[in-house]
């Protein structure tokens, strides 16, 4: 079946450090890929998405590239801020499906 | 900005009580979802609806029930709460494949 695997956290970084959160997936066909973010005490928000191979999603300084050859969608940011502290979820959705399959989440803690 | 609301935000209740978690959205979305989020953060789909009078069970078995009488409203009910129901419950909606908008969640504690 379809699944998403992301690196375990917590990931602890100093402000202005480079961030990578790894995400790999297993799917039949050509899924769309997403990163959602959950700030403390809130629901999830869509951070970025990519709907086909080699697409790059980007938002708020974060970016991720849909790599079909390695079935990956790693999240990166060049310089993290304390306000980026949150839980990040990688997710996929099969073509024309209304369901999302989430990874287990990675907690990011950025220290001043 | 997504307009999806959940009430209450926090609820502490005793074992055996009946509870209803409310979820409403003002975007006119046909599709709505309930997720249970465990303390380890993992999300589990427990119910979904693709329209009025249509409800389905999700990937994780749940003792809760849902109803969808109006497009904008998707309440979740537990007839008899137990400590094992302690969790965070997230509601979401969508109007197209792939993208879901989430409410702020209800944190339920059953004592």
PDB file of N, CA, C and O in Angstrom, chain A residues 10-69:
ATOM      1  N   UNK A  10      13.160  14.614  17.734  1.00  0.00           N
ATOM      2  CA  UNK A  10      13.146  16.011  17.313  1.00  0.00           C
ATOM      3  C   UNK A  10      14.439  16.409  16.601  1.00  0.00           C
ATOM      4  O   UNK A  10      15.486  15.824  16.837  1.00  0.00           O
ATOM      5  N   UNK A  11      14.305  17.394  15.733  1.00  0.00           N
ATOM      6  CA  UNK A  11      15.445  18.014  15.105  1.00  0.00           C
ATOM      7  C   UNK A  11      15.674  19.345  15.821  1.00  0.00           C
ATOM      8  O   UNK A  11      14.768  20.166  15.882  1.00  0.00           O
ATOM      9  N   UNK A  12      16.848  19.504  16.374  1.00  0.00           N
ATOM     10  CA  UNK A  12      17.167  20.714  17.124  1.00  0.00           C
ATOM     11  C   UNK A  12      18.265  21.473  16.399  1.00  0.00           C
ATOM     12  O   UNK A  12      19.333  20.909  16.115  1.00  0.00           O
ATOM     13  N   UNK A  13      17.991  22.740  16.069  1.00  0.00           N
ATOM     14  CA  UNK A  13      18.944  23.565  15.330  1.00  0.00           C
ATOM     15  C   UNK A  13      19.077  24.929  15.990  1.00  0.00           C
ATOM     16  O   UNK A  13      18.168  25.384  16.690  1.00  0.00           O
ATOM     17  N   UNK A  14      20.177  25.556  15.726  1.00  0.00           N
ATOM     18  CA  UNK A  14      20.348  26.951  16.130  1.00  0.00           C
ATOM     19  C   UNK A  14      19.773  27.854  15.039  1.00  0.00           C
ATOM     20  O   UNK A  14      19.723  27.474  13.864  1.00  0.00           O
ATOM     21  N   UNK A  15      19.345  29.026  15.448  1.00  0.00           N
ATOM     22  CA  UNK A  15      18.820  29.993  14.481  1.00  0.00           C
ATOM     23  C   UNK A  15      19.828  30.230  13.362  1.00  0.00           C
ATOM     24  O   UNK A  15      21.047  30.263  13.602  1.00  0.00           O
ATOM     25  N   UNK A  16      19.319  30.357  12.136  1.00  0.00           N
ATOM     26  CA  UNK A  16      20.097  30.585  10.912  1.00  0.00           C
ATOM     27  C   UNK A  16      20.773  29.327  10.382  1.00  0.00           C
ATOM     28  O   UNK A  16      21.465  29.394   9.350  1.00  0.00           O
ATOM     29  N   UNK A  17      20.594  28.195  11.026  1.00  0.00           N
ATOM     30  CA  UNK A  17      21.156  26.949  10.509  1.00  0.00           C
ATOM     31  C   UNK A  17      20.361  26.478   9.301  1.00  0.00           C
ATOM     32  O   UNK A  17      19.224  26.906   9.070  1.00  0.00           O
ATOM     33  N   UNK A  18      20.963  25.546   8.552  1.00  0.00           N
ATOM     34  CA  UNK A  18      20.316  24.935   7.391  1.00  0.00           C
ATOM     35  C   UNK A  18      19.484  23.746   7.845  1.00  0.00           C
ATOM     36  O   UNK A  18      19.919  22.942   8.666  1.00  0.00           O
ATOM     37  N   UNK A  19      18.294  23.648   7.286  1.00  0.00           N
ATOM     38  CA  UNK A  19      17.372  22.576   7.672  1.00  0.00           C
ATOM     39  C   UNK A  19      17.149  21.605   6.522  1.00  0.00           C
ATOM     40  O   UNK A  19      16.916  22.025   5.378  1.00  0.00           O
ATOM     41  N   UNK A  20      17.204  20.309   6.838  1.00  0.00           N
ATOM     42  CA  UNK A  20      16.711  19.273   5.946  1.00  0.00           C
ATOM     43  C   UNK A  20      15.884  18.299   6.764  1.00  0.00           C
ATOM     44  O   UNK A  20      16.358  17.821   7.799  1.00  0.00           O
ATOM     45  N   UNK A  21      14.682  18.023   6.318  1.00  0.00           N
ATOM     46  CA  UNK A  21      13.861  16.955   6.898  1.00  0.00           C
ATOM     47  C   UNK A  21      13.575  15.981   5.767  1.00  0.00           C
ATOM     48  O   UNK A  21      12.957  16.342   4.769  1.00  0.00           O
ATOM     49  N   UNK A  22      14.031  14.753   5.948  1.00  0.00           N
ATOM     50  CA  UNK A  22      13.902  13.754   4.891  1.00  0.00           C
ATOM     51  C   UNK A  22      12.504  13.137   4.846  1.00  0.00           C
ATOM     52  O   UNK A  22      11.887  12.875   5.891  1.00  0.00           O
ATOM     53  N   UNK A  23      12.039  12.898   3.624  1.00  0.00           N
ATOM     54  CA  UNK A  23      10.756  12.240   3.409  1.00  0.00           C
ATOM     55  C   UNK A  23      10.869  11.349   2.186  1.00  0.00           C
ATOM     56  O   UNK A  23      11.321  11.803   1.124  1.00  0.00           O
ATOM     57  N   UNK A  24      10.490  10.088   2.331  1.00  0.00           N
ATOM     58  CA  UNK A  24      10.416   9.178   1.194  1.00  0.00           C
ATOM     59  C   UNK A  24       9.024   8.567   1.159  1.00  0.00           C
ATOM     60  O   UNK A  24       8.327   8.511   2.182  1.00  0.00           O
ATOM     61  N   UNK A  25       8.629   8.103   0.001  1.00  0.00           N
ATOM     62  CA  UNK A  25       7.276   7.583  -0.132  1.00  0.00           C
ATOM     63  C   UNK A  25       7.252   6.297  -0.937  1.00  0.00           C
ATOM     64  O   UNK A  25       8.182   6.001  -1.696  1.00  0.00           O
ATOM     65  N   UNK A  26       6.172   5.571  -0.765  1.00  0.00           N
ATOM     66  CA  UNK A  26       5.859   4.392  -1.575  1.00  0.00           C
ATOM     67  C   UNK A  26       4.453   4.598  -2.110  1.00  0.00           C
ATOM     68  O   UNK A  26       3.524   4.859  -1.341  1.00  0.00           O
ATOM     69  N   UNK A  27       4.326   4.510  -3.434  1.00  0.00           N
ATOM     70  CA  UNK A  27       3.003   4.723  -4.019  1.00  0.00           C
ATOM     71  C   UNK A  27       2.941   4.078  -5.394  1.00  0.00           C
ATOM     72  O   UNK A  27       3.953   3.964  -6.085  1.00  0.00           O
ATOM     73  N   UNK A  28       1.745   3.691  -5.770  1.00  0.00           N
ATOM     74  CA  UNK A  28       1.514   3.268  -7.150  1.00  0.00           C
ATOM     75  C   UNK A  28       1.100   4.504  -7.934  1.00  0.00           C
ATOM     76  O   UNK A  28       0.539   5.450  -7.390  1.00  0.00           O
ATOM     77  N   UNK A  29       1.404   4.515  -9.190  1.00  0.00           N
ATOM     78  CA  UNK A  29       1.002   5.649  -9.997  1.00  0.00           C
ATOM     79  C   UNK A  29       1.835   6.886  -9.711  1.00  0.00           C
ATOM     80  O   UNK A  29       3.001   6.803  -9.331  1.00  0.00           O
ATOM     81  N   UNK A  30       1.201   8.047  -9.849  1.00  0.00           N
ATOM     82  CA  UNK A  30       1.914   9.312  -9.755  1.00  0.00           C
ATOM     83  C   UNK A  30       1.229  10.208  -8.721  1.00  0.00           C
ATOM     84  O   UNK A  30       0.367  11.010  -9.057  1.00  0.00           O
ATOM     85  N   UNK A  31       1.644  10.060  -7.470  1.00  0.00           N
ATOM     86  CA  UNK A  31       0.955  10.832  -6.415  1.00  0.00           C
ATOM     87  C   UNK A  31       1.362  12.302  -6.432  1.00  0.00           C
ATOM     88  O   UNK A  31       2.381  12.681  -7.016  1.00  0.00           O
ATOM     89  N   UNK A  32       0.588  13.115  -5.762  1.00  0.00           N
ATOM     90  CA  UNK A  32       0.983  14.468  -5.414  1.00  0.00           C
ATOM     91  C   UNK A  32       1.596  14.422  -4.016  1.00  0.00           C
ATOM     92  O   UNK A  32       1.213  13.597  -3.191  1.00  0.00           O
ATOM     93  N   UNK A  33       2.530  15.323  -3.760  1.00  0.00           N
ATOM     94  CA  UNK A  33       3.256  15.318  -2.491  1.00  0.00           C
ATOM     95  C   UNK A  33       3.119  16.667  -1.794  1.00  0.00           C
ATOM     96  O   UNK A  33       3.041  17.710  -2.454  1.00  0.00           O
ATOM     97  N   UNK A  34       3.113  16.620  -0.462  1.00  0.00           N
ATOM     98  CA  UNK A  34       2.825  17.817   0.327  1.00  0.00           C
ATOM     99  C   UNK A  34       3.714  17.863   1.564  1.00  0.00           C
ATOM    100  O   UNK A  34       4.137  16.832   2.083  1.00  0.00           O
ATOM    101  N   UNK A  35       3.923  19.072   2.037  1.00  0.00           N
ATOM    102  CA  UNK A  35       4.409  19.296   3.392  1.00  0.00           C
ATOM    103  C   UNK A  35       3.385  20.164   4.110  1.00  0.00           C
ATOM    104  O   UNK A  35       2.991  21.226   3.615  1.00  0.00           O
ATOM    105  N   UNK A  36       2.947  19.672   5.283  1.00  0.00           N
ATOM    106  CA  UNK A  36       2.074  20.421   6.173  1.00  0.00           C
ATOM    107  C   UNK A  36       2.861  20.776   7.427  1.00  0.00           C
ATOM    108  O   UNK A  36       3.759  20.033   7.842  1.00  0.00           O
ATOM    109  N   UNK A  37       2.485  21.896   8.061  1.00  0.00           N
ATOM    110  CA  UNK A  37       3.138  22.325   9.287  1.00  0.00           C
ATOM    111  C   UNK A  37       2.088  22.518  10.376  1.00  0.00           C
ATOM    112  O   UNK A  37       0.980  22.982  10.095  1.00  0.00           O
ATOM    113  N   UNK A  38       2.431  22.108  11.587  1.00  0.00           N
ATOM    114  CA  UNK A  38       1.531  22.266  12.732  1.00  0.00           C
ATOM    115  C   UNK A  38       2.269  23.031  13.818  1.00  0.00           C
ATOM    116  O   UNK A  38       3.192  22.510  14.440  1.00  0.00           O
ATOM    117  N   UNK A  39       1.853  24.279  14.039  1.00  0.00           N
ATOM    118  CA  UNK A  39       2.423  25.074  15.115  1.00  0.00           C
ATOM    119  C   UNK A  39       1.764  24.677  16.439  1.00  0.00           C
ATOM    120  O   UNK A  39       0.645  24.154  16.443  1.00  0.00           O
ATOM    121  N   UNK A  40       2.420  24.920  17.551  1.00  0.00           N
ATOM    122  CA  UNK A  40       1.886  24.495  18.851  1.00  0.00           C
ATOM    123  C   UNK A  40       0.460  24.962  19.079  1.00  0.00           C
ATOM    124  O   UNK A  40       0.141  26.137  18.903  1.00  0.00           O
ATOM    125  N   UNK A  41      -0.399  24.036  19.458  1.00  0.00           N
ATOM    126  CA  UNK A  41      -1.787  24.365  19.784  1.00  0.00           C
ATOM    127  C   UNK A  41      -2.675  24.637  18.589  1.00  0.00           C
ATOM    128  O   UNK A  41      -3.817  25.098  18.766  1.00  0.00           O
ATOM    129  N   UNK A  42      -2.212  24.338  17.389  1.00  0.00           N
ATOM    130  CA  UNK A  42      -3.005  24.636  16.196  1.00  0.00           C
ATOM    131  C   UNK A  42      -3.225  23.388  15.352  1.00  0.00           C
ATOM    132  O   UNK A  42      -2.637  22.333  15.596  1.00  0.00           O
ATOM    133  N   UNK A  43      -4.062  23.547  14.327  1.00  0.00           N
ATOM    134  CA  UNK A  43      -4.229  22.480  13.348  1.00  0.00           C
ATOM    135  C   UNK A  43      -3.126  22.546  12.311  1.00  0.00           C
ATOM    136  O   UNK A  43      -2.192  23.341  12.416  1.00  0.00           O
ATOM    137  N   UNK A  44      -3.239  21.703  11.295  1.00  0.00           N
ATOM    138  CA  UNK A  44      -2.215  21.658  10.244  1.00  0.00           C
ATOM    139  C   UNK A  44      -2.490  22.724   9.191  1.00  0.00           C
ATOM    140  O   UNK A  44      -3.644  23.041   8.885  1.00  0.00           O
ATOM    141  N   UNK A  45      -1.400  23.246   8.609  1.00  0.00           N
ATOM    142  CA  UNK A  45      -1.499  24.190   7.494  1.00  0.00           C
ATOM    143  C   UNK A  45      -0.669  23.647   6.352  1.00  0.00           C
ATOM    144  O   UNK A  45       0.433  23.135   6.579  1.00  0.00           O
ATOM    145  N   UNK A  46      -1.185  23.788   5.146  1.00  0.00           N
ATOM    146  CA  UNK A  46      -0.404  23.392   3.978  1.00  0.00           C
ATOM    147  C   UNK A  46       0.780  24.344   3.822  1.00  0.00           C
ATOM    148  O   UNK A  46       0.605  25.567   3.756  1.00  0.00           O
ATOM    149  N   UNK A  47       1.979  23.795   3.755  1.00  0.00           N
ATOM    150  CA  UNK A  47       3.184  24.596   3.599  1.00  0.00           C
ATOM    151  C   UNK A  47       3.581  24.694   2.123  1.00  0.00           C
ATOM    152  O   UNK A  47       3.839  25.782   1.616  1.00  0.00           O
ATOM    153  N   UNK A  48       3.633  23.542   1.455  1.00  0.00           N
ATOM    154  CA  UNK A  48       3.954  23.548   0.036  1.00  0.00           C
ATOM    155  C   UNK A  48       3.539  22.222  -0.581  1.00  0.00           C
ATOM    156  O   UNK A  48       3.269  21.264   0.133  1.00  0.00           O
ATOM    157  N   UNK A  49       3.512  22.199  -1.919  1.00  0.00           N
ATOM    158  CA  UNK A  49       3.094  20.976  -2.597  1.00  0.00           C
ATOM    159  C   UNK A  49       3.779  20.862  -3.954  1.00  0.00           C
ATOM    160  O   UNK A  49       4.282  21.852  -4.495  1.00  0.00           O
ATOM    161  N   UNK A  50       3.779  19.648  -4.493  1.00  0.00           N
ATOM    162  CA  UNK A  50       4.284  19.390  -5.839  1.00  0.00           C
ATOM    163  C   UNK A  50       3.435  18.272  -6.424  1.00  0.00           C
ATOM    164  O   UNK A  50       3.171  17.269  -5.766  1.00  0.00           O
ATOM    165  N   UNK A  51       2.984  18.460  -7.643  1.00  0.00           N
ATOM    166  CA  UNK A  51       2.024  17.517  -8.201  1.00  0.00           C
ATOM    167  C   UNK A  51       2.618  16.588  -9.256  1.00  0.00           C
ATOM    168  O   UNK A  51       1.946  15.647  -9.690  1.00  0.00           O
ATOM    169  N   UNK A  52       3.841  16.845  -9.708  1.00  0.00           N
ATOM    170  CA  UNK A  52       4.443  15.919 -10.657  1.00  0.00           C
ATOM    171  C   UNK A  52       5.963  15.915 -10.489  1.00  0.00           C
ATOM    172  O   UNK A  52       6.552  16.806  -9.881  1.00  0.00           O
ATOM    173  N   UNK A  53       6.578  14.885 -11.065  1.00  0.00           N
ATOM    174  CA  UNK A  53       8.019  14.687 -10.909  1.00  0.00           C
ATOM    175  C   UNK A  53       8.798  15.919 -11.365  1.00  0.00           C
ATOM    176  O   UNK A  53       8.441  16.571 -12.352  1.00  0.00           O
ATOM    177  N   UNK A  54       9.838  16.239 -10.578  1.00  0.00           N
ATOM    178  CA  UNK A  54      10.747  17.358 -10.807  1.00  0.00           C
ATOM    179  C   UNK A  54      10.148  18.720 -10.454  1.00  0.00           C
ATOM    180  O   UNK A  54      10.852  19.726 -10.530  1.00  0.00           O
ATOM    181  N   UNK A  55       8.897  18.755 -10.073  1.00  0.00           N
ATOM    182  CA  UNK A  55       8.304  20.006  -9.578  1.00  0.00           C
ATOM    183  C   UNK A  55       8.982  20.402  -8.269  1.00  0.00           C
ATOM    184  O   UNK A  55       9.305  19.546  -7.447  1.00  0.00           O
ATOM    185  N   UNK A  56       9.137  21.691  -8.075  1.00  0.00           N
ATOM    186  CA  UNK A  56       9.639  22.204  -6.795  1.00  0.00           C
ATOM    187  C   UNK A  56       8.539  23.031  -6.162  1.00  0.00           C
ATOM    188  O   UNK A  56       8.050  23.988  -6.770  1.00  0.00           O
ATOM    189  N   UNK A  57       8.159  22.652  -4.936  1.00  0.00           N
ATOM    190  CA  UNK A  57       7.233  23.469  -4.175  1.00  0.00           C
ATOM    191  C   UNK A  57       8.022  24.398  -3.261  1.00  0.00           C
ATOM    192  O   UNK A  57       9.080  24.024  -2.751  1.00  0.00           O
ATOM    193  N   UNK A  58       7.518  25.619  -3.058  1.00  0.00           N
ATOM    194  CA  UNK A  58       8.226  26.546  -2.187  1.00  0.00           C
ATOM    195  C   UNK A  58       7.247  27.490  -1.516  1.00  0.00           C
ATOM    196  O   UNK A  58       6.205  27.845  -2.085  1.00  0.00           O
ATOM    197  N   UNK A  59       7.608  27.900  -0.300  1.00  0.00           N
ATOM    198  CA  UNK A  59       6.767  28.818   0.456  1.00  0.00           C
ATOM    199  C   UNK A  59       7.523  29.235   1.707  1.00  0.00           C
ATOM    200  O   UNK A  59       8.125  28.384   2.379  1.00  0.00           O
ATOM    201  N   UNK A  60       7.507  30.498   2.043  1.00  0.00           N
ATOM    202  CA  UNK A  60       8.096  31.033   3.281  1.00  0.00           C
ATOM    203  C   UNK A  60       9.558  30.623   3.447  1.00  0.00           C
ATOM    204  O   UNK A  60      10.034  30.433   4.569  1.00  0.00           O
ATOM    205  N   UNK A  61      10.293  30.480   2.363  1.00  0.00           N
ATOM    206  CA  UNK A  61      11.702  30.113   2.432  1.00  0.00           C
ATOM    207  C   UNK A  61      11.950  28.614   2.454  1.00  0.00           C
ATOM    208  O   UNK A  61      13.085  28.172   2.340  1.00  0.00           O
ATOM    209  N   UNK A  62      10.887  27.835   2.592  1.00  0.00           N
ATOM    210  CA  UNK A  62      10.993  26.375   2.536  1.00  0.00           C
ATOM    211  C   UNK A  62      10.854  25.917   1.090  1.00  0.00           C
ATOM    212  O   UNK A  62      10.132  26.534   0.312  1.00  0.00           O
ATOM    213  N   UNK A  63      11.514  24.826   0.751  1.00  0.00           N
ATOM    214  CA  UNK A  63      11.321  24.245  -0.559  1.00  0.00           C
ATOM    215  C   UNK A  63      11.528  22.738  -0.520  1.00  0.00           C
ATOM    216  O   UNK A  63      12.192  22.217   0.384  1.00  0.00           O
ATOM    217  N   UNK A  64      10.904  22.060  -1.484  1.00  0.00           N
ATOM    218  CA  UNK A  64      11.046  20.612  -1.610  1.00  0.00           C
ATOM    219  C   UNK A  64      10.859  20.255  -3.077  1.00  0.00           C
ATOM    220  O   UNK A  64       9.997  20.832  -3.751  1.00  0.00           O
ATOM    221  N   UNK A  65      11.655  19.298  -3.562  1.00  0.00           N
ATOM    222  CA  UNK A  65      11.590  18.879  -4.953  1.00  0.00           C
ATOM    223  C   UNK A  65      11.110  17.445  -5.038  1.00  0.00           C
ATOM    224  O   UNK A  65      11.624  16.565  -4.328  1.00  0.00           O
ATOM    225  N   UNK A  66      10.167  17.215  -5.912  1.00  0.00           N
ATOM    226  CA  UNK A  66       9.576  15.904  -6.136  1.00  0.00           C
ATOM    227  C   UNK A  66      10.566  15.083  -6.972  1.00  0.00           C
ATOM    228  O   UNK A  66      10.736  15.316  -8.163  1.00  0.00           O
ATOM    229  N   UNK A  67      11.207  14.096  -6.344  1.00  0.00           N
ATOM    230  CA  UNK A  67      12.201  13.251  -7.011  1.00  0.00           C
ATOM    231  C   UNK A  67      11.633  11.854  -7.188  1.00  0.00           C
ATOM    232  O   UNK A  67      11.588  11.064  -6.238  1.00  0.00           O
ATOM    233  N   UNK A  68      11.195  11.572  -8.410  1.00  0.00           N
ATOM    234  CA  UNK A  68      10.582  10.265  -8.645  1.00  0.00           C
ATOM    235  C   UNK A  68      11.617   9.145  -8.604  1.00  0.00           C
ATOM    236  O   UNK A  68      11.350   8.031  -8.154  1.00  0.00           O
ATOM    237  N   UNK A  69      12.824   9.436  -9.084  1.00  0.00           N
ATOM    238  CA  UNK A  69      13.840   8.382  -9.168  1.00  0.00           C
ATOM    239  C   UNK A  69      14.266   7.878  -7.796  1.00  0.00           C
ATOM    240  O   UNK A  69      14.652   6.724  -7.640  1.00  0.00           O
TER     241      UNK A  69
END
